[in-house]
Amino acid sequence: MRKVSGIVLLLLIAAATAAMLGPVQALADEIKMVGAITKIEISGQDATTATATLKDNKTGELVTVIVNDDLTLDKFKDHRIVVDDEIRLKYEVKDGKNVSKYFRKTAGC
């Protein structure tokens, strides 16, 4: 009987661990890259979103990202971030679109 309860306890611990690790897999969708900006599109001065296209330094692929945060949008508008700047980027894919979570110059800004 003692062996059976020990096995049941181990199975419960394994199930609880698997349940806790489930949300961690959602974080795996976050993609990191470093690349140079090739294009920035802002729809107007009052825009709440912009689209930036970057060339990945590792693969050479063009990646288009939607930027929603106010700090980065302000940097686009006042030209502190411009085409050819090298950017460190984290983004996630939502509804088939790349949405920026972190967008900073590698040299700072």
mmCIF file with all atom_site columns, C-alpha atoms in Angstrom:
data_model
loop_
_atom_site.group_PDB
_atom_site.id
_atom_site.type_symbol
_atom_site.label_atom_id
_atom_site.label_alt_id
_atom_site.label_comp_id
_atom_site.label_asym_id
_atom_site.label_entity_id
_atom_site.label_seq_id
_atom_site.pdbx_PDB_ins_code
_atom_site.Cartn_x
_atom_site.Cartn_y
_atom_site.Cartn_z
_atom_site.occupancy
_atom_site.B_iso_or_equiv
_atom_site.pdbx_formal_charge
_atom_site.auth_seq_id
_atom_site.auth_comp_id
_atom_site.auth_asym_id
_atom_site.auth_atom_id
_atom_site.pdbx_PDB_model_num
ATOM 1   C CA . MET A 1 1   ? 0.000  0.000  0.000   1.00 0.00 ? 1   MET A CA 1
ATOM 2   C CA . ARG A 1 2   ? 2.868  2.318  0.782   1.00 0.00 ? 2   ARG A CA 1
ATOM 3   C CA . LYS A 1 3   ? 4.323  1.823  -2.741  1.00 0.00 ? 3   LYS A CA 1
ATOM 4   C CA . VAL A 1 4   ? 1.001  2.644  -4.364  1.00 0.00 ? 4   VAL A CA 1
ATOM 5   C CA . SER A 1 5   ? 0.579  5.885  -2.388  1.00 0.00 ? 5   SER A CA 1
ATOM 6   C CA . GLY A 1 6   ? 4.170  6.869  -3.235  1.00 0.00 ? 6   GLY A CA 1
ATOM 7   C CA . ILE A 1 7   ? 3.526  6.323  -6.937  1.00 0.00 ? 7   ILE A CA 1
ATOM 8   C CA . VAL A 1 8   ? 0.274  8.276  -6.762  1.00 0.00 ? 8   VAL A CA 1
ATOM 9   C CA . LEU A 1 9   ? 2.099  11.125 -5.021  1.00 0.00 ? 9   LEU A CA 1
ATOM 10  C CA . LEU A 1 10  ? 4.786  11.187 -7.730  1.00 0.00 ? 10  LEU A CA 1
ATOM 11  C CA . LEU A 1 11  ? 2.123  11.241 -10.446 1.00 0.00 ? 11  LEU A CA 1
ATOM 12  C CA . LEU A 1 12  ? 0.354  14.146 -8.752  1.00 0.00 ? 12  LEU A CA 1
ATOM 13  C CA . ILE A 1 13  ? 3.623  16.078 -8.480  1.00 0.00 ? 13  ILE A CA 1
ATOM 14  C CA . ALA A 1 14  ? 4.375  15.390 -12.152 1.00 0.00 ? 14  ALA A CA 1
ATOM 15  C CA . ALA A 1 15  ? 0.885  16.562 -13.168 1.00 0.00 ? 15  ALA A CA 1
ATOM 16  C CA . ALA A 1 16  ? 1.179  19.729 -11.083 1.00 0.00 ? 16  ALA A CA 1
ATOM 17  C CA . THR A 1 17  ? 4.596  20.496 -12.570 1.00 0.00 ? 17  THR A CA 1
ATOM 18  C CA . ALA A 1 18  ? 3.291  20.010 -16.110 1.00 0.00 ? 18  ALA A CA 1
ATOM 19  C CA . ALA A 1 19  ? 0.344  22.307 -15.367 1.00 0.00 ? 19  ALA A CA 1
ATOM 20  C CA . MET A 1 20  ? 2.671  25.013 -14.054 1.00 0.00 ? 20  MET A CA 1
ATOM 21  C CA . LEU A 1 21  ? 4.975  24.751 -17.070 1.00 0.00 ? 21  LEU A CA 1
ATOM 22  C CA . GLY A 1 22  ? 2.103  25.197 -19.513 1.00 0.00 ? 22  GLY A CA 1
ATOM 23  C CA . PRO A 1 23  ? 2.174  29.012 -19.387 1.00 0.00 ? 23  PRO A CA 1
ATOM 24  C CA . VAL A 1 24  ? 5.968  28.983 -19.845 1.00 0.00 ? 24  VAL A CA 1
ATOM 25  C CA . GLN A 1 25  ? 5.470  27.560 -23.314 1.00 0.00 ? 25  GLN A CA 1
ATOM 26  C CA . ALA A 1 26  ? 3.470  30.662 -24.225 1.00 0.00 ? 26  ALA A CA 1
ATOM 27  C CA . LEU A 1 27  ? 6.593  32.709 -23.506 1.00 0.00 ? 27  LEU A CA 1
ATOM 28  C CA . ALA A 1 28  ? 8.507  30.615 -26.020 1.00 0.00 ? 28  ALA A CA 1
ATOM 29  C CA . ASP A 1 29  ? 6.639  32.470 -28.787 1.00 0.00 ? 29  ASP A CA 1
ATOM 30  C CA . GLU A 1 30  ? 8.695  35.579 -28.026 1.00 0.00 ? 30  GLU A CA 1
ATOM 31  C CA . ILE A 1 31  ? 11.295 36.046 -30.753 1.00 0.00 ? 31  ILE A CA 1
ATOM 32  C CA . LYS A 1 32  ? 14.493 38.060 -30.326 1.00 0.00 ? 32  LYS A CA 1
ATOM 33  C CA . MET A 1 33  ? 16.569 39.581 -33.097 1.00 0.00 ? 33  MET A CA 1
ATOM 34  C CA . VAL A 1 34  ? 19.009 42.348 -33.943 1.00 0.00 ? 34  VAL A CA 1
ATOM 35  C CA . GLY A 1 35  ? 18.753 44.101 -37.275 1.00 0.00 ? 35  GLY A CA 1
ATOM 36  C CA . ALA A 1 36  ? 18.859 47.346 -39.212 1.00 0.00 ? 36  ALA A CA 1
ATOM 37  C CA . ILE A 1 37  ? 15.698 49.279 -39.998 1.00 0.00 ? 37  ILE A CA 1
ATOM 38  C CA . THR A 1 38  ? 14.959 49.388 -43.720 1.00 0.00 ? 38  THR A CA 1
ATOM 39  C CA . LYS A 1 39  ? 11.549 51.094 -43.568 1.00 0.00 ? 39  LYS A CA 1
ATOM 40  C CA . ILE A 1 40  ? 9.325  52.914 -41.056 1.00 0.00 ? 40  ILE A CA 1
ATOM 41  C CA . GLU A 1 41  ? 5.666  53.692 -41.782 1.00 0.00 ? 41  GLU A CA 1
ATOM 42  C CA . ILE A 1 42  ? 3.683  55.998 -39.488 1.00 0.00 ? 42  ILE A CA 1
ATOM 43  C CA . SER A 1 43  ? 0.172  56.869 -40.579 1.00 0.00 ? 43  SER A CA 1
ATOM 44  C CA . GLY A 1 44  ? 0.276  60.414 -39.120 1.00 0.00 ? 44  GLY A CA 1
ATOM 45  C CA . GLN A 1 45  ? 1.391  62.557 -36.182 1.00 0.00 ? 45  GLN A CA 1
ATOM 46  C CA . ASP A 1 46  ? -1.515 61.307 -34.029 1.00 0.00 ? 46  ASP A CA 1
ATOM 47  C CA . ALA A 1 47  ? -0.895 57.663 -34.956 1.00 0.00 ? 47  ALA A CA 1
ATOM 48  C CA . THR A 1 48  ? -1.085 55.062 -32.203 1.00 0.00 ? 48  THR A CA 1
ATOM 49  C CA . THR A 1 49  ? 0.700  52.418 -34.253 1.00 0.00 ? 49  THR A CA 1
ATOM 50  C CA . ALA A 1 50  ? 3.540  52.157 -36.751 1.00 0.00 ? 50  ALA A CA 1
ATOM 51  C CA . THR A 1 51  ? 5.072  49.471 -38.927 1.00 0.00 ? 51  THR A CA 1
ATOM 52  C CA . ALA A 1 52  ? 8.826  48.941 -39.044 1.00 0.00 ? 52  ALA A CA 1
ATOM 53  C CA . THR A 1 53  ? 10.671 46.601 -41.394 1.00 0.00 ? 53  THR A CA 1
ATOM 54  C CA . LEU A 1 54  ? 14.051 45.313 -40.235 1.00 0.00 ? 54  LEU A CA 1
ATOM 55  C CA . LYS A 1 55  ? 16.723 43.192 -41.896 1.00 0.00 ? 55  LYS A CA 1
ATOM 56  C CA . ASP A 1 56  ? 17.780 40.421 -39.501 1.00 0.00 ? 56  ASP A CA 1
ATOM 57  C CA . ASN A 1 57  ? 21.583 40.477 -39.014 1.00 0.00 ? 57  ASN A CA 1
ATOM 58  C CA . LYS A 1 58  ? 21.804 36.674 -38.724 1.00 0.00 ? 58  LYS A CA 1
ATOM 59  C CA . THR A 1 59  ? 19.553 35.491 -41.551 1.00 0.00 ? 59  THR A CA 1
ATOM 60  C CA . GLY A 1 60  ? 19.261 38.528 -43.811 1.00 0.00 ? 60  GLY A CA 1
ATOM 61  C CA . GLU A 1 61  ? 15.469 38.120 -43.826 1.00 0.00 ? 61  GLU A CA 1
ATOM 62  C CA . LEU A 1 62  ? 13.165 41.140 -43.785 1.00 0.00 ? 62  LEU A CA 1
ATOM 63  C CA . VAL A 1 63  ? 10.880 41.151 -40.743 1.00 0.00 ? 63  VAL A CA 1
ATOM 64  C CA . THR A 1 64  ? 7.926  43.534 -40.471 1.00 0.00 ? 64  THR A CA 1
ATOM 65  C CA . VAL A 1 65  ? 6.860  44.438 -36.939 1.00 0.00 ? 65  VAL A CA 1
ATOM 66  C CA . ILE A 1 66  ? 3.932  46.447 -35.589 1.00 0.00 ? 66  ILE A CA 1
ATOM 67  C CA . VAL A 1 67  ? 4.997  48.976 -32.940 1.00 0.00 ? 67  VAL A CA 1
ATOM 68  C CA . ASN A 1 68  ? 2.353  50.200 -30.466 1.00 0.00 ? 68  ASN A CA 1
ATOM 69  C CA . ASP A 1 69  ? 4.242  51.609 -27.485 1.00 0.00 ? 69  ASP A CA 1
ATOM 70  C CA . ASP A 1 70  ? 4.189  55.383 -27.085 1.00 0.00 ? 70  ASP A CA 1
ATOM 71  C CA . LEU A 1 71  ? 7.901  55.760 -26.277 1.00 0.00 ? 71  LEU A CA 1
ATOM 72  C CA . THR A 1 72  ? 9.027  54.126 -29.523 1.00 0.00 ? 72  THR A CA 1
ATOM 73  C CA . LEU A 1 73  ? 6.358  55.960 -31.543 1.00 0.00 ? 73  LEU A CA 1
ATOM 74  C CA . ASP A 1 74  ? 7.649  59.279 -30.156 1.00 0.00 ? 74  ASP A CA 1
ATOM 75  C CA . LYS A 1 75  ? 11.195 58.285 -31.148 1.00 0.00 ? 75  LYS A CA 1
ATOM 76  C CA . PHE A 1 76  ? 9.982  57.559 -34.693 1.00 0.00 ? 76  PHE A CA 1
ATOM 77  C CA . LYS A 1 77  ? 8.144  60.881 -34.896 1.00 0.00 ? 77  LYS A CA 1
ATOM 78  C CA . ASP A 1 78  ? 11.038 63.038 -33.677 1.00 0.00 ? 78  ASP A CA 1
ATOM 79  C CA . HIS A 1 79  ? 13.602 61.028 -35.690 1.00 0.00 ? 79  HIS A CA 1
ATOM 80  C CA . ARG A 1 80  ? 15.603 59.619 -32.773 1.00 0.00 ? 80  ARG A CA 1
ATOM 81  C CA . ILE A 1 81  ? 15.069 56.241 -34.466 1.00 0.00 ? 81  ILE A CA 1
ATOM 82  C CA . VAL A 1 82  ? 15.467 56.343 -38.249 1.00 0.00 ? 82  VAL A CA 1
ATOM 83  C CA . VAL A 1 83  ? 16.161 54.063 -41.212 1.00 0.00 ? 83  VAL A CA 1
ATOM 84  C CA . ASP A 1 84  ? 19.558 52.278 -41.001 1.00 0.00 ? 84  ASP A CA 1
ATOM 85  C CA . ASP A 1 85  ? 19.615 52.347 -37.160 1.00 0.00 ? 85  ASP A CA 1
ATOM 86  C CA . GLU A 1 86  ? 20.509 48.978 -35.633 1.00 0.00 ? 86  GLU A CA 1
ATOM 87  C CA . ILE A 1 87  ? 17.742 47.744 -33.341 1.00 0.00 ? 87  ILE A CA 1
ATOM 88  C CA . ARG A 1 88  ? 17.489 45.076 -30.636 1.00 0.00 ? 88  ARG A CA 1
ATOM 89  C CA . LEU A 1 89  ? 13.972 43.698 -30.901 1.00 0.00 ? 89  LEU A CA 1
ATOM 90  C CA . LYS A 1 90  ? 11.672 41.275 -29.115 1.00 0.00 ? 90  LYS A CA 1
ATOM 91  C CA . TYR A 1 91  ? 8.339  40.473 -30.681 1.00 0.00 ? 91  TYR A CA 1
ATOM 92  C CA . GLU A 1 92  ? 5.597  37.897 -30.578 1.00 0.00 ? 92  GLU A CA 1
ATOM 93  C CA . VAL A 1 93  ? 3.261  36.631 -33.250 1.00 0.00 ? 93  VAL A CA 1
ATOM 94  C CA . LYS A 1 94  ? -0.385 37.516 -32.553 1.00 0.00 ? 94  LYS A CA 1
ATOM 95  C CA . ASP A 1 95  ? -3.074 36.714 -35.099 1.00 0.00 ? 95  ASP A CA 1
ATOM 96  C CA . GLY A 1 96  ? -0.397 36.205 -37.753 1.00 0.00 ? 96  GLY A CA 1
ATOM 97  C CA . LYS A 1 97  ? 1.205  39.624 -37.138 1.00 0.00 ? 97  LYS A CA 1
ATOM 98  C CA . ASN A 1 98  ? 4.540  40.392 -35.493 1.00 0.00 ? 98  ASN A CA 1
ATOM 99  C CA . VAL A 1 99  ? 3.864  42.693 -32.531 1.00 0.00 ? 99  VAL A CA 1
ATOM 100 C CA . SER A 1 100 ? 6.802  44.446 -30.877 1.00 0.00 ? 100 SER A CA 1
ATOM 101 C CA . LYS A 1 101 ? 7.379  43.928 -27.149 1.00 0.00 ? 101 LYS A CA 1
ATOM 102 C CA . TYR A 1 102 ? 10.837 45.559 -26.954 1.00 0.00 ? 102 TYR A CA 1
ATOM 103 C CA . PHE A 1 103 ? 12.303 47.924 -29.551 1.00 0.00 ? 103 PHE A CA 1
ATOM 104 C CA . ARG A 1 104 ? 15.584 49.716 -28.716 1.00 0.00 ? 104 ARG A CA 1
ATOM 105 C CA . LYS A 1 105 ? 18.672 50.933 -30.504 1.00 0.00 ? 105 LYS A CA 1
ATOM 106 C CA . THR A 1 106 ? 21.676 48.728 -29.847 1.00 0.00 ? 106 THR A CA 1
ATOM 107 C CA . ALA A 1 107 ? 23.713 51.868 -29.178 1.00 0.00 ? 107 ALA A CA 1
ATOM 108 C CA . GLY A 1 108 ? 21.071 53.174 -26.765 1.00 0.00 ? 108 GLY A CA 1
ATOM 109 C CA . CYS A 1 109 ? 18.429 55.890 -27.089 1.00 0.00 ? 109 CYS A CA 1
#
